Tab-separated table of N, CA and C in Angstrom:
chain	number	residue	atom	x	y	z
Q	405	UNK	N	0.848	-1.184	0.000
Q	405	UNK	CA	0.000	0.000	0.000
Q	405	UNK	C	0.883	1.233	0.000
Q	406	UNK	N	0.580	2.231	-1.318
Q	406	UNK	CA	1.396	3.491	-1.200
Q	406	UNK	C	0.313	4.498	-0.089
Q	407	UNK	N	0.844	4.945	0.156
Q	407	UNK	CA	-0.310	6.456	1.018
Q	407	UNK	C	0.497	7.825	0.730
Q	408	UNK	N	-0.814	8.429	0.607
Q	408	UNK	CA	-0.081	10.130	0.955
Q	408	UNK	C	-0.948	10.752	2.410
Q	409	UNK	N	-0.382	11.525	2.587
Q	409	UNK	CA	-1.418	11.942	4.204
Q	409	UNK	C	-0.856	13.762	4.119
Q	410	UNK	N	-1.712	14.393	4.647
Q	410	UNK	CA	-1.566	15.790	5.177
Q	410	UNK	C	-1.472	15.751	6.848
Q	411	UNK	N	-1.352	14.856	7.490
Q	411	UNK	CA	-0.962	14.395	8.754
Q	411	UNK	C	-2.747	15.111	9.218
Q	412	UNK	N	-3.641	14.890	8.885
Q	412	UNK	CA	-4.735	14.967	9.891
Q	412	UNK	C	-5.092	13.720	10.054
Q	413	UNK	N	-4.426	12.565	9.529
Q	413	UNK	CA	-5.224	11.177	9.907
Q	413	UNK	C	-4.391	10.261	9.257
Q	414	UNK	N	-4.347	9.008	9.786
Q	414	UNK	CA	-3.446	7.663	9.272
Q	414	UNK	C	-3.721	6.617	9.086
Q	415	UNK	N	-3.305	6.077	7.901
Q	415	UNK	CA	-4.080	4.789	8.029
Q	415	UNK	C	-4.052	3.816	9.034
Q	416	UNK	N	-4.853	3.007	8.989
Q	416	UNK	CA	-5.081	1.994	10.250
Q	416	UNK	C	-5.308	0.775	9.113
Q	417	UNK	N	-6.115	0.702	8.390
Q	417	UNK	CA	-6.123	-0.934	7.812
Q	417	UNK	C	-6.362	-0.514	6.199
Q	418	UNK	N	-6.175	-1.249	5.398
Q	418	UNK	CA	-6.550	-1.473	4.105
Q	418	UNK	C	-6.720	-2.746	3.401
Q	419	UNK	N	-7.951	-3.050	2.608
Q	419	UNK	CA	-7.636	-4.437	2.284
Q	419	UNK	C	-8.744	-4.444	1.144
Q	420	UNK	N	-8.406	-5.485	0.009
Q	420	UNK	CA	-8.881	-6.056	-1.118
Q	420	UNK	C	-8.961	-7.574	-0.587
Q	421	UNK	N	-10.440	-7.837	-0.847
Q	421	UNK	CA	-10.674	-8.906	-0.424
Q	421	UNK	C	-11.374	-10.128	-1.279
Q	422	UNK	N	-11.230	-11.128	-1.041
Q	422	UNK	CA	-12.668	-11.983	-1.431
Q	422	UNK	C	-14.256	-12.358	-0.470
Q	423	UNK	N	-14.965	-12.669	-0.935
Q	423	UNK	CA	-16.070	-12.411	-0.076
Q	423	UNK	C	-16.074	-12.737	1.582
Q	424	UNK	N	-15.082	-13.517	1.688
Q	424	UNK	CA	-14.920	-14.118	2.988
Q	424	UNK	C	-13.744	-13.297	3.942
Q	425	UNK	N	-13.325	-12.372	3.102
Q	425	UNK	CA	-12.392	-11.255	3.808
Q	425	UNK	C	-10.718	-11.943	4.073
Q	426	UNK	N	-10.482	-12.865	3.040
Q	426	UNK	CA	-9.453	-13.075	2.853
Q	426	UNK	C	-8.624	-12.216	1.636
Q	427	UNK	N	-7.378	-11.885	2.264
Q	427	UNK	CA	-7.021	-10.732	1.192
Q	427	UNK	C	-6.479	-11.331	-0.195
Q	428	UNK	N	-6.874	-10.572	-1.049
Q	428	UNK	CA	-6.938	-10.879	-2.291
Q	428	UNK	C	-6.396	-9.909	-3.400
Q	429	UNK	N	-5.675	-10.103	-4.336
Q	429	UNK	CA	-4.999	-9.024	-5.227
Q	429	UNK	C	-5.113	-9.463	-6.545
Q	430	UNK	N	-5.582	-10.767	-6.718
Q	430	UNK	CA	-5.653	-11.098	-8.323
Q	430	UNK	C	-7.160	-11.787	-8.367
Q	431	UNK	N	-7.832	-11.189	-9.118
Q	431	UNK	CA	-9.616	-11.205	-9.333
Q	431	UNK	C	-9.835	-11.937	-10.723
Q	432	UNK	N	-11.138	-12.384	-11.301
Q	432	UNK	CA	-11.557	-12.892	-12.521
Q	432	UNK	C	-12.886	-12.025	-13.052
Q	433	UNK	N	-12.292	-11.881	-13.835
Q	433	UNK	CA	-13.411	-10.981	-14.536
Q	433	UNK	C	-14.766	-11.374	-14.084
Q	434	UNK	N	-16.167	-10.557	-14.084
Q	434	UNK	CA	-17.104	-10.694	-13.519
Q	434	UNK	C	-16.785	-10.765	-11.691
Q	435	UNK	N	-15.767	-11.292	-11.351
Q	435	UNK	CA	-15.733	-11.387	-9.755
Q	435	UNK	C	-15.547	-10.276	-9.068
Q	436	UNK	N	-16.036	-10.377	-7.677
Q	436	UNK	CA	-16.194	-9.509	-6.817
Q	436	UNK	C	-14.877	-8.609	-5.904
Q	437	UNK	N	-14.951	-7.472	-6.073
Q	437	UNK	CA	-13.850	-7.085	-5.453
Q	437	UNK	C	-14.541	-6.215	-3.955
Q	438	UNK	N	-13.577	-6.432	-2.948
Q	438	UNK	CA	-14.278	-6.292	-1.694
Q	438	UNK	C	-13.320	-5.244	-1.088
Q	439	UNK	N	-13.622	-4.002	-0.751
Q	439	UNK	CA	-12.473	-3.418	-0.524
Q	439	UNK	C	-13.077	-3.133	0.905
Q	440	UNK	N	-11.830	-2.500	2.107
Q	440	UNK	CA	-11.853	-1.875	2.924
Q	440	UNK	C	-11.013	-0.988	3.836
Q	441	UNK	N	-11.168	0.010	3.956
Q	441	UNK	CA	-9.923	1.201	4.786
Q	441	UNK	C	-10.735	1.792	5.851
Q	442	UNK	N	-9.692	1.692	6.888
Q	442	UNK	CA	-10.277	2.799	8.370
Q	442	UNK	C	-9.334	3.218	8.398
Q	443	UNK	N	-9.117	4.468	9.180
Q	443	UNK	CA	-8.527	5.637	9.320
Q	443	UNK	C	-8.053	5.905	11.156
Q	444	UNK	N	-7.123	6.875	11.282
Q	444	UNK	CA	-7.201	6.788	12.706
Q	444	UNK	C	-6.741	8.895	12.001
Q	445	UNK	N	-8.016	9.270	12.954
Q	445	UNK	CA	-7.860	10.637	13.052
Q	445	UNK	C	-6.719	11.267	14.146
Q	446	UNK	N	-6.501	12.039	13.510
Q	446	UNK	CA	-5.512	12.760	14.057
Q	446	UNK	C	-5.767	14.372	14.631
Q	447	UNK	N	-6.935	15.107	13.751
Q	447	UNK	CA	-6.942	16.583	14.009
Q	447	UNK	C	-8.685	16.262	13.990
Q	448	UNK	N	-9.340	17.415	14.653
Q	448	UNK	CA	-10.742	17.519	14.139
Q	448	UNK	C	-10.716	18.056	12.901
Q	449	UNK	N	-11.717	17.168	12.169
Q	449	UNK	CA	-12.014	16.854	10.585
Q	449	UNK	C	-13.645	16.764	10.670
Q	450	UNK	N	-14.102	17.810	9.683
Q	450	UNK	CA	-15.247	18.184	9.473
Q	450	UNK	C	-15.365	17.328	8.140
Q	451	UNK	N	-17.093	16.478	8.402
Q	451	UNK	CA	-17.437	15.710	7.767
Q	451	UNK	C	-16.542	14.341	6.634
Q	452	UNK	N	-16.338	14.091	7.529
Q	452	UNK	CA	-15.399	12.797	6.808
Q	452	UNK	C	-16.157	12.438	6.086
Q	453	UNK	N	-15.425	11.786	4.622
Q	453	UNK	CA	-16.181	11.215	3.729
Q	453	UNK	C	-15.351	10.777	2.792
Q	454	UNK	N	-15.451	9.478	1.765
Q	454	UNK	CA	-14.646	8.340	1.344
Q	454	UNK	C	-15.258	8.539	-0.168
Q	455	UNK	N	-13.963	7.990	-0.857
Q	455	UNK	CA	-13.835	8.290	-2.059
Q	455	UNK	C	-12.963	6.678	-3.034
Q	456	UNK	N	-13.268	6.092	-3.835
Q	456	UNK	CA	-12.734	4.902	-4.376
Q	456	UNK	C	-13.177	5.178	-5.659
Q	457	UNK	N	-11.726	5.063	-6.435
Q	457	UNK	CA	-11.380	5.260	-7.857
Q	457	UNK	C	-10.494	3.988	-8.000
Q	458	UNK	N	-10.661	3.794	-9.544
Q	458	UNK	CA	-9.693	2.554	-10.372
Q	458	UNK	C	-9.139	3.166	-11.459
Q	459	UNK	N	-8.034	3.167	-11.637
Q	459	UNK	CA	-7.126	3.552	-12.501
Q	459	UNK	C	-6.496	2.710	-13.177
Q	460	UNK	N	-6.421	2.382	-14.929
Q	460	UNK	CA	-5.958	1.873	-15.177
Q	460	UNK	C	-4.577	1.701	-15.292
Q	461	UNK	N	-3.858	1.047	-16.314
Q	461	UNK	CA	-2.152	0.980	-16.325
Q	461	UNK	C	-1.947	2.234	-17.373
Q	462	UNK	N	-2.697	3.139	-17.991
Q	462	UNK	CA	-2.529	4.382	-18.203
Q	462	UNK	C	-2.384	4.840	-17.780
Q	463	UNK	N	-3.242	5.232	-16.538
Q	463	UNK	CA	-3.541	6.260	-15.780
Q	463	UNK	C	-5.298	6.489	-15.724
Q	464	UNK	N	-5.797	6.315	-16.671
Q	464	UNK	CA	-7.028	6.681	-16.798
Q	464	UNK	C	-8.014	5.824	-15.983
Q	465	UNK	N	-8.924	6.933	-15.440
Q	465	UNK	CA	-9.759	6.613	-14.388
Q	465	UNK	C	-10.970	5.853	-14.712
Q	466	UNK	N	-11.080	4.335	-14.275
Q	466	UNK	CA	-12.057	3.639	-14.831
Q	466	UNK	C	-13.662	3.678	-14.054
Q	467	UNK	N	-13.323	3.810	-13.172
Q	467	UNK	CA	-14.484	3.986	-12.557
Q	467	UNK	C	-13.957	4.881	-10.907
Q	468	UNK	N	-14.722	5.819	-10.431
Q	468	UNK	CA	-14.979	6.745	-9.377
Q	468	UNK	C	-16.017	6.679	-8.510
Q	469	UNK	N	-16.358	7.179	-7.672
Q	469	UNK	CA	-17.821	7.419	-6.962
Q	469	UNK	C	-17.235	7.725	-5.457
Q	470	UNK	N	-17.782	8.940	-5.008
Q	470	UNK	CA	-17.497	8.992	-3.662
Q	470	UNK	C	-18.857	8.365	-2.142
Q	471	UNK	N	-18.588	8.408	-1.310
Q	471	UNK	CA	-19.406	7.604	0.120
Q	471	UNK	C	-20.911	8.790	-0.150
Q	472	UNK	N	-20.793	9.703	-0.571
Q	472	UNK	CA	-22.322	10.727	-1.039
Q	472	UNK	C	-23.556	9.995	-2.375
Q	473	UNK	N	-22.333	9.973	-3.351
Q	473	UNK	CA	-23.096	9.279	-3.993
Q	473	UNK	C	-23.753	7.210	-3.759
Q	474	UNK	N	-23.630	6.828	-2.727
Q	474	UNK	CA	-23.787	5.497	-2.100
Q	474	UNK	C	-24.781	6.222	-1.630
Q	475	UNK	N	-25.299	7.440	-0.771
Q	475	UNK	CA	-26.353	7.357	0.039
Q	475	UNK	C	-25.992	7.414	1.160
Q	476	UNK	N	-24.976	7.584	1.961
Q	476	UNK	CA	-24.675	6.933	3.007
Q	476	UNK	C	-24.693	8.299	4.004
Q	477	UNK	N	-25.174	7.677	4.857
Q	477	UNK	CA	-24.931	8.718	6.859
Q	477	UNK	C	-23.513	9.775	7.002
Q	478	UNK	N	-23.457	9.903	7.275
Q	478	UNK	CA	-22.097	10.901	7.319
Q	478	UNK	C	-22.488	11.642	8.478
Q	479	UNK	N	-21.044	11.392	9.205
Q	479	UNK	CA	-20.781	12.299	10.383
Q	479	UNK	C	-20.474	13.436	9.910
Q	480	UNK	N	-21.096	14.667	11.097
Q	480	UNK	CA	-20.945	16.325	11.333
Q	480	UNK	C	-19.275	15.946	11.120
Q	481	UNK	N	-18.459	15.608	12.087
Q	481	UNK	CA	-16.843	15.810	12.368
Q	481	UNK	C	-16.384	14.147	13.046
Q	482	UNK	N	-14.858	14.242	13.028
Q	482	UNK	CA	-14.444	13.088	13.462
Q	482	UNK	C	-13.082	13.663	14.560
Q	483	UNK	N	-13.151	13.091	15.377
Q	483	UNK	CA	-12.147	13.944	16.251
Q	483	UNK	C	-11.394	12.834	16.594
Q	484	UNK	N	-10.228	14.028	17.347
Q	484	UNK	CA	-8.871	12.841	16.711
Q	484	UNK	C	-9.134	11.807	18.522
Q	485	UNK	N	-8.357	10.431	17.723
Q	485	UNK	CA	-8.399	9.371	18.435
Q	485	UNK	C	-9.796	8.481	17.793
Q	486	UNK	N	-10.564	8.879	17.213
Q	486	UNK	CA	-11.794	7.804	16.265
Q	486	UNK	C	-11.280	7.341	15.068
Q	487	UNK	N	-11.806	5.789	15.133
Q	487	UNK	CA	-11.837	5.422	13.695
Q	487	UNK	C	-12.839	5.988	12.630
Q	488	UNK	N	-12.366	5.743	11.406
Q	488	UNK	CA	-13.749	6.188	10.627
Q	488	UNK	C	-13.197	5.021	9.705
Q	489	UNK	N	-14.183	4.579	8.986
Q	489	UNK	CA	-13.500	3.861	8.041
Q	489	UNK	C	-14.776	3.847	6.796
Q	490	UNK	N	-14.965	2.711	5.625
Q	490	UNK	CA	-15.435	2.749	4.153
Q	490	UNK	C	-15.389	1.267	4.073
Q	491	UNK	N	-15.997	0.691	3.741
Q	491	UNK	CA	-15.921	-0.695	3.034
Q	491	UNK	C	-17.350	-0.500	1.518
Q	492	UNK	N	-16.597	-1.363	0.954
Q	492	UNK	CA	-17.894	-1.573	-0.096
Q	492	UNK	C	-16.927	-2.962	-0.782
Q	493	UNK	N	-18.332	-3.222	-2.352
Q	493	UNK	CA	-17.728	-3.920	-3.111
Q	493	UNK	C	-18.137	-3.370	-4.448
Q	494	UNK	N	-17.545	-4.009	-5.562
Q	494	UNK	CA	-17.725	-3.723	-6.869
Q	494	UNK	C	-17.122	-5.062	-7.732
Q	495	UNK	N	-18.029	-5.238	-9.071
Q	495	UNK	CA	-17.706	-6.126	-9.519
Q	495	UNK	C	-16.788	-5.894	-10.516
Q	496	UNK	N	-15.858	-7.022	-10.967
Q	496	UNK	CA	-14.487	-7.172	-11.784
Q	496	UNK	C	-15.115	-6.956	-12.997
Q	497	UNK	N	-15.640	-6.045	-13.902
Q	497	UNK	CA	-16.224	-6.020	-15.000
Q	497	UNK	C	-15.111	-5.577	-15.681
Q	498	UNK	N	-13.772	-5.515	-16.116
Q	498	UNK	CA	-12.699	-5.231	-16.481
Q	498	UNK	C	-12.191	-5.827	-17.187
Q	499	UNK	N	-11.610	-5.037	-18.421
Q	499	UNK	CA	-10.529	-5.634	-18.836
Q	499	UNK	C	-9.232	-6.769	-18.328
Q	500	UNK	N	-8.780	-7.886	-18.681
Q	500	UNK	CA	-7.966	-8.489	-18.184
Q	500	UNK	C	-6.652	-7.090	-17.821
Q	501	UNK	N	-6.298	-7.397	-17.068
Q	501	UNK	CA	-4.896	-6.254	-16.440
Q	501	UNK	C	-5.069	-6.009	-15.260
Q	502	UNK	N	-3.708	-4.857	-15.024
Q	502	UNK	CA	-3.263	-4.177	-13.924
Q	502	UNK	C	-4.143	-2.832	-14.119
Q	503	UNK	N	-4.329	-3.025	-12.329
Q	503	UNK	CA	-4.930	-2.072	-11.944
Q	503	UNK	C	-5.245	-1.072	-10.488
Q	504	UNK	N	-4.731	0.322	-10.333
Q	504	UNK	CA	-5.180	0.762	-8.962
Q	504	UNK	C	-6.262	1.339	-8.875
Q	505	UNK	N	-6.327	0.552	-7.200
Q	505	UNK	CA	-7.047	1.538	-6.470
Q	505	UNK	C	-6.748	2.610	-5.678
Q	506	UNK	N	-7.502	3.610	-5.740
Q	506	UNK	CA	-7.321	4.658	-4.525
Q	506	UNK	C	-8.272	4.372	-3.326
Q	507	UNK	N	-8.196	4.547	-2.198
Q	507	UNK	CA	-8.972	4.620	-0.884
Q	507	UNK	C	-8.721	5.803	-0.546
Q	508	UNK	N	-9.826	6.676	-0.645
Q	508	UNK	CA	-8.846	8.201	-0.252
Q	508	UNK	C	-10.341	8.701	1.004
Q	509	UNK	N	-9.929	9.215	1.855
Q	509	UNK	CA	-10.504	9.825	3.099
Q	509	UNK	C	-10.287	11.365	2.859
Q	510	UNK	N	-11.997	12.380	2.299
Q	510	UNK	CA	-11.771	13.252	2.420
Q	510	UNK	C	-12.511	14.241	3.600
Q	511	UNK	N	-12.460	15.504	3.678
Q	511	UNK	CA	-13.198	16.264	4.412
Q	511	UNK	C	-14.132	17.470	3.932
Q	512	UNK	N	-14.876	17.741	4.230
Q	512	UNK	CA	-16.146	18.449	3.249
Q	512	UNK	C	-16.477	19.300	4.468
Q	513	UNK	N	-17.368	20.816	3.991
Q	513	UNK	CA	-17.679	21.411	4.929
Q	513	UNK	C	-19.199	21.339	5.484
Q	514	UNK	N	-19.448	21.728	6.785
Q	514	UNK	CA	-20.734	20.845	7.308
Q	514	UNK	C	-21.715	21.076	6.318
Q	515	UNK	N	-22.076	22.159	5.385
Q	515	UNK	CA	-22.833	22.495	4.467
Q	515	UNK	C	-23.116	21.341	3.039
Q	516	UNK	N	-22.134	20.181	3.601
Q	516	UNK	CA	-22.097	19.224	2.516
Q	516	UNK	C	-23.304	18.250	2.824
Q	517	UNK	N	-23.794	18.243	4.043
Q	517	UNK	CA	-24.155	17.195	4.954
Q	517	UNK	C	-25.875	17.460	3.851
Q	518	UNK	N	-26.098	15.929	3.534
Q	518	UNK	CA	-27.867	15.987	3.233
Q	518	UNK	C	-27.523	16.670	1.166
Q	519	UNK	N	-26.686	16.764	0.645
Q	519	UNK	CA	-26.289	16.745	-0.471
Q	519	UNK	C	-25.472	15.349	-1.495
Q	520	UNK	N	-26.140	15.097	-2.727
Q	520	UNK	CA	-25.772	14.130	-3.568
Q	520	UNK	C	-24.184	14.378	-3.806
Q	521	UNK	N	-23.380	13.283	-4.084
Q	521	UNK	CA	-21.917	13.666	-4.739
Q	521	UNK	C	-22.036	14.432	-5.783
Q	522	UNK	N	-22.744	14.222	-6.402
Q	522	UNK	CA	-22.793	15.608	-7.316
Q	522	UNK	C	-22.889	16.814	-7.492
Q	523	UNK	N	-23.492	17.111	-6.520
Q	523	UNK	CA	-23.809	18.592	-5.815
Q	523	UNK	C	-22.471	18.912	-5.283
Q	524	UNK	N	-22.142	17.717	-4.757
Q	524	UNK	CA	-20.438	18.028	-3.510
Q	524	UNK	C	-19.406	18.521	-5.016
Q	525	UNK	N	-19.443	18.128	-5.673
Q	525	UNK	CA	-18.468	18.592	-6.846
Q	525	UNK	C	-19.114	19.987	-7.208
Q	526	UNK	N	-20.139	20.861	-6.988
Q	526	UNK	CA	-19.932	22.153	-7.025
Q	526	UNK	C	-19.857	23.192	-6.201
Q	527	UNK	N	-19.474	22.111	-4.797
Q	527	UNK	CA	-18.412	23.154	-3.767
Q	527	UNK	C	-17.352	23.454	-3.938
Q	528	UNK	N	-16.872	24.730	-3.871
Q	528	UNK	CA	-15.698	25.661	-4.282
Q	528	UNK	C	-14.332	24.207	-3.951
Q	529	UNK	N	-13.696	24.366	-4.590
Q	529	UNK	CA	-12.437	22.878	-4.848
Q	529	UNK	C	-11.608	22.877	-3.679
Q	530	UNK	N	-11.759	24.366	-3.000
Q	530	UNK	CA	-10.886	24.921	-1.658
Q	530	UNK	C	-11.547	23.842	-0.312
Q	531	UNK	N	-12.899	24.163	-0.641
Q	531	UNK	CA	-14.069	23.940	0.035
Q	531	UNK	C	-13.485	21.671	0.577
Q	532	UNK	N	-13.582	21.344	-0.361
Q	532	UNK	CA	-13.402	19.755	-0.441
Q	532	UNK	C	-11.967	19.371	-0.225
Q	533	UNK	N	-11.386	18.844	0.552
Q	533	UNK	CA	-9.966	18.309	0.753
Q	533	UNK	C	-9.707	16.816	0.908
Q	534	UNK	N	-8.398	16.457	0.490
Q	534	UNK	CA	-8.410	14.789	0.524
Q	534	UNK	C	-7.370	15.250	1.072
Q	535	UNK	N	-7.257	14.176	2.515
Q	535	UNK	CA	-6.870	14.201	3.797
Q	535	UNK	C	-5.542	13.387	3.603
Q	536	UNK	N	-5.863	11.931	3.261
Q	536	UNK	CA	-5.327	10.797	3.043
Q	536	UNK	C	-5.708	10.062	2.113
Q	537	UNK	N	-4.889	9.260	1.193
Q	537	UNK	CA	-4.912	8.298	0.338
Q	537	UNK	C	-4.501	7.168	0.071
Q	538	UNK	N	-5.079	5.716	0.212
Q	538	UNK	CA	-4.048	4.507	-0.109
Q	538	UNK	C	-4.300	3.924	-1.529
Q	539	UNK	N	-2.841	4.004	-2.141
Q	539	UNK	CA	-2.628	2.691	-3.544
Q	539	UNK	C	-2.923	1.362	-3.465
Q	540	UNK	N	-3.566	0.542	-3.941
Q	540	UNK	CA	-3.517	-0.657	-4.192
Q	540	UNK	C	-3.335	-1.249	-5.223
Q	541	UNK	N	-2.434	-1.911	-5.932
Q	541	UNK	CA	-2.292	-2.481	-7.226
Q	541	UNK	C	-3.116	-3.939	-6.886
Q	542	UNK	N	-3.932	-3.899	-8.210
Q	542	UNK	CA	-4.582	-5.651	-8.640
Q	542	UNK	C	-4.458	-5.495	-9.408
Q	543	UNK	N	-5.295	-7.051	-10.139
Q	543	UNK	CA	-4.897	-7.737	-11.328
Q	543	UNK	C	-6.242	-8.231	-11.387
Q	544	UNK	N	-7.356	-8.086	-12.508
Q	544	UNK	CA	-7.698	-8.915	-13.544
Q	544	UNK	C	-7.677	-9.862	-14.442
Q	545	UNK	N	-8.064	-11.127	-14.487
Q	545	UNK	CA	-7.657	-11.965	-15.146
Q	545	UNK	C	-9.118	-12.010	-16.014
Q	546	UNK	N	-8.838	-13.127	-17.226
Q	546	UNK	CA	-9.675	-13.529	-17.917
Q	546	UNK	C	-11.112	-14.413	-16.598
Q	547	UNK	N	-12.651	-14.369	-17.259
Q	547	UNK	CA	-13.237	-15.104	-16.705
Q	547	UNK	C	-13.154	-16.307	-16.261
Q	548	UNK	N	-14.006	-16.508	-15.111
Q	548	UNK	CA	-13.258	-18.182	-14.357
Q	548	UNK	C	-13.470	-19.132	-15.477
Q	549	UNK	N	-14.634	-18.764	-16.713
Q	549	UNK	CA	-14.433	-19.917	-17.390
Q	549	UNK	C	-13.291	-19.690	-18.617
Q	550	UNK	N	-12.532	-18.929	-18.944
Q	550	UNK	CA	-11.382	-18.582	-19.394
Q	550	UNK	C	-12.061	-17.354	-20.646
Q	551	UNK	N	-13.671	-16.782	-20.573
Q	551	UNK	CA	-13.812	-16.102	-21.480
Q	551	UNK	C	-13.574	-14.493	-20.853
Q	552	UNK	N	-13.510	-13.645	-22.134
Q	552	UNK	CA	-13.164	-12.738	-22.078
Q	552	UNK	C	-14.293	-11.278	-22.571
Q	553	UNK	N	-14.440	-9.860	-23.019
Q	553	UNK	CA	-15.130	-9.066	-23.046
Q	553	UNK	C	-14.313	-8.566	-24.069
Q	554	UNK	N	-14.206	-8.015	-25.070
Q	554	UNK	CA	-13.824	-6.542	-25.499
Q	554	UNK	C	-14.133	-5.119	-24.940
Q	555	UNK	N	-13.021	-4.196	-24.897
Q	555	UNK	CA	-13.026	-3.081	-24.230
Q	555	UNK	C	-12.723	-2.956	-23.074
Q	556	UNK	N	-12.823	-1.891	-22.532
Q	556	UNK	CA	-12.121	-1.692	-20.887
Q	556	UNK	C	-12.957	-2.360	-20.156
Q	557	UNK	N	-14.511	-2.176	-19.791
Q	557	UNK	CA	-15.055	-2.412	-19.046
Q	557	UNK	C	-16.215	-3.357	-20.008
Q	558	UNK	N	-17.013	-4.171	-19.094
Q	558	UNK	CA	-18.048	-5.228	-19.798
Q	558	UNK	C	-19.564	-4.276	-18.812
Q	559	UNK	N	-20.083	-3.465	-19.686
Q	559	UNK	CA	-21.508	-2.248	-19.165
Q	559	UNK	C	-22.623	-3.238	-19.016
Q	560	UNK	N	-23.282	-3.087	-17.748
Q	560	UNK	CA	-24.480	-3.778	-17.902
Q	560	UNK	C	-25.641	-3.955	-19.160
Q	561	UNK	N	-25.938	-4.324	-19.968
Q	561	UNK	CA	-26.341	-4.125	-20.892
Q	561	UNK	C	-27.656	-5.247	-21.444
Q	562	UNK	N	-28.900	-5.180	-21.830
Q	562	UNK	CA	-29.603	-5.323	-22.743
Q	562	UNK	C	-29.761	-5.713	-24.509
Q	563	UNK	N	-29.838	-7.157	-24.820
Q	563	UNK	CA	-30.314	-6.913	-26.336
Q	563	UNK	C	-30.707	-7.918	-27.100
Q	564	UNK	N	-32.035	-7.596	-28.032
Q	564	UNK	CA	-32.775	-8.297	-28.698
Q	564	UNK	C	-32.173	-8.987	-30.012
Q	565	UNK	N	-32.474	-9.677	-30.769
Q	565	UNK	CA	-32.058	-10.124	-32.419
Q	565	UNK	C	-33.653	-9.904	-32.912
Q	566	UNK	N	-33.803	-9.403	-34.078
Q	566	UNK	CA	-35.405	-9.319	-34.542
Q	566	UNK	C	-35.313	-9.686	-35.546
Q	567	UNK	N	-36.074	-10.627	-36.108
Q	567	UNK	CA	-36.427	-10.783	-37.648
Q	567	UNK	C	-37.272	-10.366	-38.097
């Protein structure tokens, strides 16, 4: 795990998992990726809130979404000596390859609280800060039955044949 930190908080755990929470770094297409990070605060931090991006071996960002757009509760502040942490999952719909993740822990101002991630992206950029961040490199492989997708990602998708 790489990290960057502004010293208001440190990591405490990180992990890519399989469903049973054994750690895991090489996935099969369609399979489940299980991630999880807690944090150990350091300063009072107004509205904590979690952020998970995939980046390919470009660079380019395959998929994003921050803990707002999930729906999720969010604390007013986190004061130092609390954990806070993020878990979710997402499925391996990917291209066979290398690939990171980010786990990044940011802070938002209380005015964020009861707003969509989308909305949070048109608070002033000053306004939104990422606190801390952890790297994770995985791997994609071909499907468990050895088939494969064209393109980066395999989109949920719909479709008829008509005669």
């Amino acid at each position: 795990v790489n990290a960057f930190s502004d010293g208001v908080a440190t990591i405490k755990s990180t992990l890519l998992s399989d469903r049973h929470h054994a750690e895991k770094l090489v996935f099969n297409q369609g399979g489940t990726i299980h991630f999880h990070c807690s944090y150990q605060i350091l300063r009072i931090l107004d509205v904590p809130y979690f952020h998970v991006t995939i980046l390919n071996s470009n660079n380019i960002v395959i998929y994003a979404k921050d803990s707002f757009q999930f729906n999720l509760k969010h604390k007013q502040e986190a004061l130092p000596g609390e954990t806070v942490g993020f878990s979710g999952e997402i499925e391996a719909n990917l291209a066979p390859g290398t690939y990171i993740i980010l786990l990044a822990l940011h802070s938002a101002p209380k005015e964020a609280l009861g707003i969509s991630g989308i909305q949070l992206l048109d608070l002033k950029e000053t306004s939104r800060k990422v606190i801390i961040n952890a790297a994770i490199e995985f791997t994609v492989l071909a499907g468990a039955d050895g088939t494969s997708f064209y393109g980066l990602v395999d989109l949920p998708s719909k479709a008829n044949i008509h005669e």
